[in-house]
Amino acid sequence: MNRDVLSVIDLHVAVDGKTILKGVNLEIRRGEIHALMGPNGSGKTTLGLALMGHPRYQVTHGRIELDGVNLVELEPHERARMGLFMAFQRPVAIPGVRVADFLRHAVSNIRNPERKEGEDLISMREFRKELREKMDQLRMDPEFARRYVNEGFSGGEMKRAEILQMAMLRPRFAVLDETDSGLDVDAVKLASQSIAEIGGHEMGLLIITHHERLLEHNPPDFTHVMLGGRIVETGGRELAEFLHTSGYEEIRRKYPDAAADEASMLAEQTTR
């Protein structure tokens, strides 16, 4: 058993009865940065949501292992308590729930998983001190903590709220699903810097992205290319740079079977 490795083994996932992932294998160690790149519809977000246990994403074959436990058998909150986190591409708003209150309960649940709701919350003094430190580190206005979660947030504010959650929860492994989506160049740079500052060597990162910009301050140890629901190629930072400048046509020519699956998946999406 290795507490420092998240393993995805021959993972097949279906959404609404349609197979999307077709045998994904991936191993992430704590302290490593992995970039997952690929064209739209290749299955990148499906992998992230399957890792977290979204009920719509059915694992039909394979395993997701952490600490010798098959996460496929666990509920999303149980996976989170084991140290898995996901920053969503489109976070939902929670009207009436302030960011600080949301984070205090979440942090308490992670650090004291046996507690009963409403009991044994992290002390307000300790929580405020830690929240203030993290917000200062991320260069966030203290007033941000008093706002309702994602209500009226700009795209950049939503993504920074997700990064703040990651900073406070301190997961062992984090999936960042297109954190650069919808952001301008300056906002992407700030997001990239913030992720680098809180990731460190204690966290394994899977950064799902179309672009190299988010990787500016987070150079990947491994870059994976997803096409047609499978990882077809793995390399280092140079592979991310190549994809950023050259796109995916060469990858499609190199892996015609996966390219055919990609075309079929896209055709089905357009006819729905």
mmCIF file of C-alpha atoms in Angstrom:
data_model
loop_
_atom_site.group_PDB
_atom_site.id
_atom_site.type_symbol
_atom_site.label_atom_id
_atom_site.label_comp_id
_atom_site.label_asym_id
_atom_site.label_seq_id
_atom_site.Cartn_x
_atom_site.Cartn_y
_atom_site.Cartn_z
ATOM 1 C CA MET A 1 0.000 0.000 0.000
ATOM 2 C CA ASN A 2 1.359 3.439 -0.951
ATOM 3 C CA ARG A 3 -0.288 6.453 0.652
ATOM 4 C CA ASP A 4 1.409 8.783 -1.789
ATOM 5 C CA VAL A 5 0.012 7.479 -5.092
ATOM 6 C CA LEU A 6 -3.355 7.956 -6.791
ATOM 7 C CA SER A 7 -3.801 5.185 -9.374
ATOM 8 C CA VAL A 8 -6.287 4.979 -12.227
ATOM 9 C CA ILE A 9 -6.345 1.456 -13.629
ATOM 10 C CA ASP A 10 -8.023 0.513 -16.943
ATOM 11 C CA LEU A 11 -10.879 2.935 -16.243
ATOM 12 C CA HIS A 12 -13.991 2.771 -18.422
ATOM 13 C CA VAL A 13 -16.748 5.337 -17.791
ATOM 14 C CA ALA A 14 -20.185 5.775 -19.351
ATOM 15 C CA VAL A 15 -22.418 8.848 -19.269
ATOM 16 C CA ASP A 16 -26.145 8.340 -19.916
ATOM 17 C CA GLY A 17 -25.353 4.889 -21.293
ATOM 18 C CA LYS A 18 -22.682 6.123 -23.721
ATOM 19 C CA THR A 19 -19.092 5.005 -23.109
ATOM 20 C CA ILE A 20 -16.727 7.995 -22.898
ATOM 21 C CA LEU A 21 -13.563 6.681 -21.241
ATOM 22 C CA LYS A 22 -12.162 3.530 -22.780
ATOM 23 C CA GLY A 23 -9.359 2.222 -20.611
ATOM 24 C CA VAL A 24 -7.556 5.135 -18.944
ATOM 25 C CA ASN A 25 -4.392 4.364 -16.978
ATOM 26 C CA LEU A 26 -2.750 7.062 -14.883
ATOM 27 C CA GLU A 27 -0.556 7.246 -11.800
ATOM 28 C CA ILE A 28 0.014 10.452 -9.841
ATOM 29 C CA ARG A 29 2.391 10.747 -6.898
ATOM 30 C CA ARG A 30 2.189 13.459 -4.275
ATOM 31 C CA GLY A 31 4.398 16.353 -5.256
ATOM 32 C CA GLU A 32 4.021 15.692 -8.982
ATOM 33 C CA ILE A 33 2.292 17.957 -11.492
ATOM 34 C CA HIS A 34 0.473 16.248 -14.351
ATOM 35 C CA ALA A 35 -1.056 18.159 -17.264
ATOM 36 C CA LEU A 36 -3.972 16.524 -19.066
ATOM 37 C CA MET A 37 -4.532 18.017 -22.506
ATOM 38 C CA GLY A 38 -6.693 17.144 -25.487
ATOM 39 C CA PRO A 39 -9.331 18.541 -27.840
ATOM 40 C CA ASN A 40 -12.884 19.277 -26.724
ATOM 41 C CA GLY A 41 -14.921 16.148 -26.177
ATOM 42 C CA SER A 42 -11.936 13.880 -25.606
ATOM 43 C CA GLY A 43 -12.978 12.893 -22.067
ATOM 44 C CA LYS A 44 -10.825 15.124 -19.854
ATOM 45 C CA THR A 45 -13.622 16.485 -17.678
ATOM 46 C CA THR A 46 -15.257 13.042 -17.616
ATOM 47 C CA LEU A 47 -12.095 11.675 -16.003
ATOM 48 C CA GLY A 48 -12.095 14.402 -13.355
ATOM 49 C CA LEU A 49 -15.751 13.921 -12.462
ATOM 50 C CA ALA A 50 -15.369 10.145 -12.414
ATOM 51 C CA LEU A 51 -12.454 10.508 -9.983
ATOM 52 C CA MET A 52 -14.688 12.525 -7.653
ATOM 53 C CA GLY A 53 -17.668 10.162 -7.973
ATOM 54 C CA HIS A 54 -20.235 12.289 -9.813
ATOM 55 C CA PRO A 55 -23.355 10.064 -9.907
ATOM 56 C CA ARG A 56 -23.973 10.661 -13.606
ATOM 57 C CA TYR A 57 -20.570 9.200 -14.495
ATOM 58 C CA GLN A 58 -20.795 5.424 -14.184
ATOM 59 C CA VAL A 59 -17.597 3.409 -13.870
ATOM 60 C CA THR A 60 -18.271 0.270 -15.910
ATOM 61 C CA HIS A 61 -14.807 -1.251 -15.532
ATOM 62 C CA GLY A 62 -11.536 -0.515 -13.774
ATOM 63 C CA ARG A 63 -10.380 0.938 -10.485
ATOM 64 C CA ILE A 64 -9.361 4.204 -8.842
ATOM 65 C CA GLU A 65 -7.059 3.407 -5.932
ATOM 66 C CA LEU A 66 -5.772 5.438 -2.986
ATOM 67 C CA ASP A 67 -4.327 3.915 0.194
ATOM 68 C CA GLY A 68 -5.254 0.480 -1.180
ATOM 69 C CA VAL A 69 -8.915 1.501 -1.300
ATOM 70 C CA ASN A 70 -10.978 1.366 -4.492
ATOM 71 C CA LEU A 71 -12.521 4.846 -4.558
ATOM 72 C CA VAL A 72 -15.162 3.663 -7.029
ATOM 73 C CA GLU A 73 -16.942 2.122 -4.036
ATOM 74 C CA LEU A 74 -16.992 5.406 -2.071
ATOM 75 C CA GLU A 75 -19.315 8.420 -2.106
ATOM 76 C CA PRO A 76 -17.900 11.818 -3.178
ATOM 77 C CA HIS A 77 -17.655 13.137 0.387
ATOM 78 C CA GLU A 78 -15.763 10.006 1.437
ATOM 79 C CA ARG A 79 -13.282 10.532 -1.392
ATOM 80 C CA ALA A 80 -12.842 14.139 -0.291
ATOM 81 C CA ARG A 81 -12.107 13.027 3.274
ATOM 82 C CA MET A 82 -9.416 10.701 1.926
ATOM 83 C CA GLY A 83 -7.690 13.702 0.381
ATOM 84 C CA LEU A 84 -9.149 14.137 -3.117
ATOM 85 C CA PHE A 85 -10.277 17.569 -4.356
ATOM 86 C CA MET A 86 -11.625 18.975 -7.608
ATOM 87 C CA ALA A 87 -11.775 22.602 -8.728
ATOM 88 C CA PHE A 88 -14.670 22.782 -11.161
ATOM 89 C CA GLN A 89 -14.720 24.380 -14.580
ATOM 90 C CA ARG A 90 -18.125 25.943 -13.828
ATOM 91 C CA PRO A 91 -18.627 26.181 -10.050
ATOM 92 C CA VAL A 92 -22.222 26.584 -8.887
ATOM 93 C CA ALA A 93 -23.484 29.464 -6.758
ATOM 94 C CA ILE A 94 -24.791 28.817 -3.242
ATOM 95 C CA PRO A 95 -27.011 31.821 -2.362
ATOM 96 C CA GLY A 96 -27.207 32.633 1.335
ATOM 97 C CA VAL A 97 -24.027 30.744 2.284
ATOM 98 C CA ARG A 98 -21.018 32.936 2.949
ATOM 99 C CA VAL A 99 -17.606 31.834 1.730
ATOM 100 C CA ALA A 100 -16.169 31.868 5.265
ATOM 101 C CA ASP A 101 -19.011 29.753 6.714
ATOM 102 C CA PHE A 102 -18.776 27.282 3.839
ATOM 103 C CA LEU A 103 -15.029 26.910 4.306
ATOM 104 C CA ARG A 104 -15.222 26.569 8.094
ATOM 105 C CA HIS A 105 -17.623 23.629 7.800
ATOM 106 C CA ALA A 106 -15.658 22.033 4.969
ATOM 107 C CA VAL A 107 -12.349 22.329 6.820
ATOM 108 C CA SER A 108 -13.930 20.891 9.986
ATOM 109 C CA ASN A 109 -15.299 17.917 8.045
ATOM 110 C CA ILE A 110 -11.930 17.163 6.455
ATOM 111 C CA ARG A 111 -9.904 17.462 9.646
ATOM 112 C CA ASN A 112 -12.447 15.773 11.903
ATOM 113 C CA PRO A 113 -14.376 13.355 9.658
ATOM 114 C CA GLU A 114 -16.129 11.650 12.577
ATOM 115 C CA ARG A 115 -17.778 14.819 13.853
ATOM 116 C CA LYS A 116 -21.549 15.248 13.856
ATOM 117 C CA GLU A 117 -23.011 18.157 11.902
ATOM 118 C CA GLY A 118 -23.149 21.281 14.045
ATOM 119 C CA GLU A 119 -20.606 19.976 16.535
ATOM 120 C CA ASP A 120 -16.834 20.274 16.947
ATOM 121 C CA LEU A 121 -16.249 22.988 14.369
ATOM 122 C CA ILE A 122 -12.692 24.275 14.081
ATOM 123 C CA SER A 123 -12.376 27.154 16.546
ATOM 124 C CA MET A 124 -13.320 30.521 15.105
ATOM 125 C CA ARG A 125 -10.032 32.057 16.222
ATOM 126 C CA GLU A 126 -7.924 29.344 14.576
ATOM 127 C CA PHE A 127 -10.041 29.372 11.432
ATOM 128 C CA ARG A 128 -9.951 33.151 10.984
ATOM 129 C CA LYS A 129 -6.192 33.219 11.442
ATOM 130 C CA GLU A 130 -5.650 30.509 8.853
ATOM 131 C CA LEU A 131 -8.174 31.981 6.401
ATOM 132 C CA ARG A 132 -6.575 35.418 6.680
ATOM 133 C CA GLU A 133 -3.131 33.938 6.011
ATOM 134 C CA LYS A 134 -4.317 32.062 2.918
ATOM 135 C CA MET A 135 -6.206 35.064 1.549
ATOM 136 C CA ASP A 136 -3.157 37.261 2.060
ATOM 137 C CA GLN A 137 -1.038 34.678 0.276
ATOM 138 C CA LEU A 138 -3.493 34.643 -2.641
ATOM 139 C CA ARG A 139 -3.783 38.448 -2.604
ATOM 140 C CA MET A 140 -7.529 38.382 -1.953
ATOM 141 C CA ASP A 141 -9.613 41.164 -0.398
ATOM 142 C CA PRO A 142 -10.840 40.125 3.104
ATOM 143 C CA GLU A 143 -14.363 41.199 2.094
ATOM 144 C CA PHE A 144 -14.408 38.252 -0.300
ATOM 145 C CA ALA A 145 -14.977 35.878 2.650
ATOM 146 C CA ARG A 146 -18.234 37.658 3.538
ATOM 147 C CA ARG A 147 -19.811 37.183 0.105
ATOM 148 C CA TYR A 148 -22.153 34.346 -0.790
ATOM 149 C CA VAL A 149 -20.407 31.419 -2.502
ATOM 150 C CA ASN A 150 -20.027 32.239 -6.224
ATOM 151 C CA GLU A 151 -23.121 34.484 -6.247
ATOM 152 C CA GLY A 152 -22.415 37.386 -8.577
ATOM 153 C CA PHE A 153 -18.779 36.321 -8.921
ATOM 154 C CA SER A 154 -16.868 37.062 -12.098
ATOM 155 C CA GLY A 155 -15.171 34.167 -13.847
ATOM 156 C CA GLY A 156 -11.872 35.081 -12.248
ATOM 157 C CA GLU A 157 -13.427 35.343 -8.774
ATOM 158 C CA MET A 158 -15.025 31.912 -9.122
ATOM 159 C CA LYS A 159 -11.717 30.323 -10.027
ATOM 160 C CA ARG A 160 -9.904 32.105 -7.201
ATOM 161 C CA ALA A 161 -12.589 30.900 -4.784
ATOM 162 C CA GLU A 162 -11.852 27.339 -5.922
ATOM 163 C CA ILE A 163 -8.124 27.874 -5.359
ATOM 164 C CA LEU A 164 -8.848 29.292 -1.881
ATOM 165 C CA GLN A 165 -10.837 26.137 -1.091
ATOM 166 C CA MET A 166 -7.877 24.042 -2.178
ATOM 167 C CA ALA A 167 -5.551 26.110 0.001
ATOM 168 C CA MET A 168 -7.746 25.672 3.067
ATOM 169 C CA LEU A 169 -8.613 21.990 2.587
ATOM 170 C CA ARG A 170 -5.009 20.977 1.813
ATOM 171 C CA PRO A 171 -5.887 17.862 -0.198
ATOM 172 C CA ARG A 172 -3.335 15.218 -1.052
ATOM 173 C CA PHE A 173 -4.463 15.170 -4.684
ATOM 174 C CA ALA A 174 -6.249 17.933 -6.603
ATOM 175 C CA VAL A 175 -7.886 17.936 -10.027
ATOM 176 C CA LEU A 176 -8.092 21.400 -11.615
ATOM 177 C CA ASP A 177 -10.608 21.320 -14.458
ATOM 178 C CA GLU A 178 -9.757 24.099 -16.930
ATOM 179 C CA THR A 179 -9.158 26.700 -14.242
ATOM 180 C CA ASP A 180 -8.084 29.011 -17.084
ATOM 181 C CA SER A 181 -11.449 28.721 -18.863
ATOM 182 C CA GLY A 182 -13.079 32.104 -19.473
ATOM 183 C CA LEU A 183 -10.218 34.113 -17.973
ATOM 184 C CA ASP A 184 -8.213 36.886 -19.590
ATOM 185 C CA VAL A 185 -4.422 36.727 -19.785
ATOM 186 C CA ASP A 186 -3.802 38.582 -16.514
ATOM 187 C CA ALA A 187 -6.325 36.440 -14.613
ATOM 188 C CA VAL A 188 -4.761 33.234 -15.966
ATOM 189 C CA LYS A 189 -1.329 34.421 -14.849
ATOM 190 C CA LEU A 190 -2.634 35.170 -11.353
ATOM 191 C CA ALA A 191 -4.369 31.788 -11.186
ATOM 192 C CA SER A 192 -1.185 30.045 -12.316
ATOM 193 C CA GLN A 193 0.882 31.835 -9.665
ATOM 194 C CA SER A 194 -1.683 31.061 -6.945
ATOM 195 C CA ILE A 195 -1.784 27.357 -7.770
ATOM 196 C CA ALA A 196 2.011 27.207 -7.657
ATOM 197 C CA GLU A 197 2.141 28.919 -4.273
ATOM 198 C CA ILE A 198 -0.246 26.522 -2.538
ATOM 199 C CA GLY A 199 0.515 23.292 -4.395
ATOM 200 C CA GLY A 200 4.033 22.647 -3.201
ATOM 201 C CA HIS A 201 5.481 19.188 -2.655
ATOM 202 C CA GLU A 202 2.648 17.925 -0.455
ATOM 203 C CA MET A 203 0.035 17.830 -3.199
ATOM 204 C CA GLY A 204 -0.315 15.872 -6.422
ATOM 205 C CA LEU A 205 -1.880 18.016 -9.158
ATOM 206 C CA LEU A 206 -3.786 16.970 -12.270
ATOM 207 C CA ILE A 207 -4.238 20.144 -14.318
ATOM 208 C CA ILE A 208 -6.781 19.777 -17.123
ATOM 209 C CA THR A 209 -6.175 22.517 -19.671
ATOM 210 C CA HIS A 210 -6.247 23.411 -23.356
ATOM 211 C CA HIS A 211 -3.481 25.965 -23.044
ATOM 212 C CA GLU A 212 0.072 26.194 -21.798
ATOM 213 C CA ARG A 213 -0.519 29.496 -19.980
ATOM 214 C CA LEU A 214 -1.793 27.886 -16.789
ATOM 215 C CA LEU A 215 1.368 25.775 -16.736
ATOM 216 C CA GLU A 216 3.665 28.828 -16.789
ATOM 217 C CA HIS A 217 4.234 28.651 -13.034
ATOM 218 C CA ASN A 218 3.346 24.959 -12.785
ATOM 219 C CA PRO A 219 5.656 23.167 -15.224
ATOM 220 C CA PRO A 220 4.343 19.603 -15.523
ATOM 221 C CA ASP A 221 6.455 16.613 -14.647
ATOM 222 C CA PHE A 222 4.235 14.698 -17.057
ATOM 223 C CA THR A 223 1.956 15.788 -19.888
ATOM 224 C CA HIS A 224 -0.763 13.384 -21.034
ATOM 225 C CA VAL A 225 -2.726 13.660 -24.275
ATOM 226 C CA MET A 226 -6.300 12.400 -24.243
ATOM 227 C CA LEU A 227 -8.028 11.531 -27.498
ATOM 228 C CA GLY A 228 -11.182 9.537 -28.056
ATOM 229 C CA GLY A 229 -11.575 8.648 -24.391
ATOM 230 C CA ARG A 230 -8.080 7.304 -23.747
ATOM 231 C CA ILE A 231 -4.622 8.637 -22.958
ATOM 232 C CA VAL A 232 -2.660 8.078 -26.152
ATOM 233 C CA GLU A 233 0.647 9.774 -25.371
ATOM 234 C CA THR A 234 2.671 10.903 -22.348
ATOM 235 C CA GLY A 235 5.698 13.180 -22.272
ATOM 236 C CA GLY A 236 7.200 16.043 -20.330
ATOM 237 C CA ARG A 237 6.778 19.815 -20.453
ATOM 238 C CA GLU A 238 7.968 19.863 -24.060
ATOM 239 C CA LEU A 239 4.847 17.930 -25.106
ATOM 240 C CA ALA A 240 2.601 20.633 -23.589
ATOM 241 C CA GLU A 241 4.598 23.282 -25.452
ATOM 242 C CA PHE A 242 4.260 21.342 -28.718
ATOM 243 C CA LEU A 243 0.482 20.984 -28.334
ATOM 244 C CA HIS A 244 0.150 24.673 -27.511
ATOM 245 C CA THR A 245 1.882 25.697 -30.736
ATOM 246 C CA SER A 246 0.903 22.874 -33.100
ATOM 247 C CA GLY A 247 -2.498 21.584 -31.957
ATOM 248 C CA TYR A 248 -3.662 17.991 -32.221
ATOM 249 C CA GLU A 249 -3.548 17.126 -35.910
ATOM 250 C CA GLU A 250 -0.274 15.232 -35.652
ATOM 251 C CA ILE A 251 -1.652 13.314 -32.659
ATOM 252 C CA ARG A 252 -4.730 12.380 -34.676
ATOM 253 C CA ARG A 253 -2.594 11.118 -37.546
ATOM 254 C CA LYS A 254 -0.426 9.135 -35.159
ATOM 255 C CA TYR A 255 -3.392 7.470 -33.410
ATOM 256 C CA PRO A 256 -6.074 6.919 -36.099
ATOM 257 C CA ASP A 257 -8.212 4.565 -33.978
ATOM 258 C CA ALA A 258 -8.495 7.108 -31.168
ATOM 259 C CA ALA A 259 -9.139 9.859 -33.740
ATOM 260 C CA ALA A 260 -11.978 7.782 -35.201
ATOM 261 C CA ASP A 261 -13.463 7.367 -31.716
ATOM 262 C CA GLU A 262 -13.171 11.132 -31.213
ATOM 263 C CA ALA A 263 -15.034 11.833 -34.461
ATOM 264 C CA SER A 264 -17.757 9.357 -33.507
ATOM 265 C CA MET A 265 -18.168 10.898 -30.041
ATOM 266 C CA LEU A 266 -18.407 14.409 -31.472
ATOM 267 C CA ALA A 267 -20.921 13.324 -34.113
ATOM 268 C CA GLU A 268 -23.149 11.789 -31.472
ATOM 269 C CA GLN A 269 -22.986 14.949 -29.361
ATOM 270 C CA THR A 270 -24.130 17.115 -32.288
ATOM 271 C CA THR A 271 -27.112 14.854 -33.041
ATOM 272 C CA ARG A 272 -28.470 14.885 -29.485
#
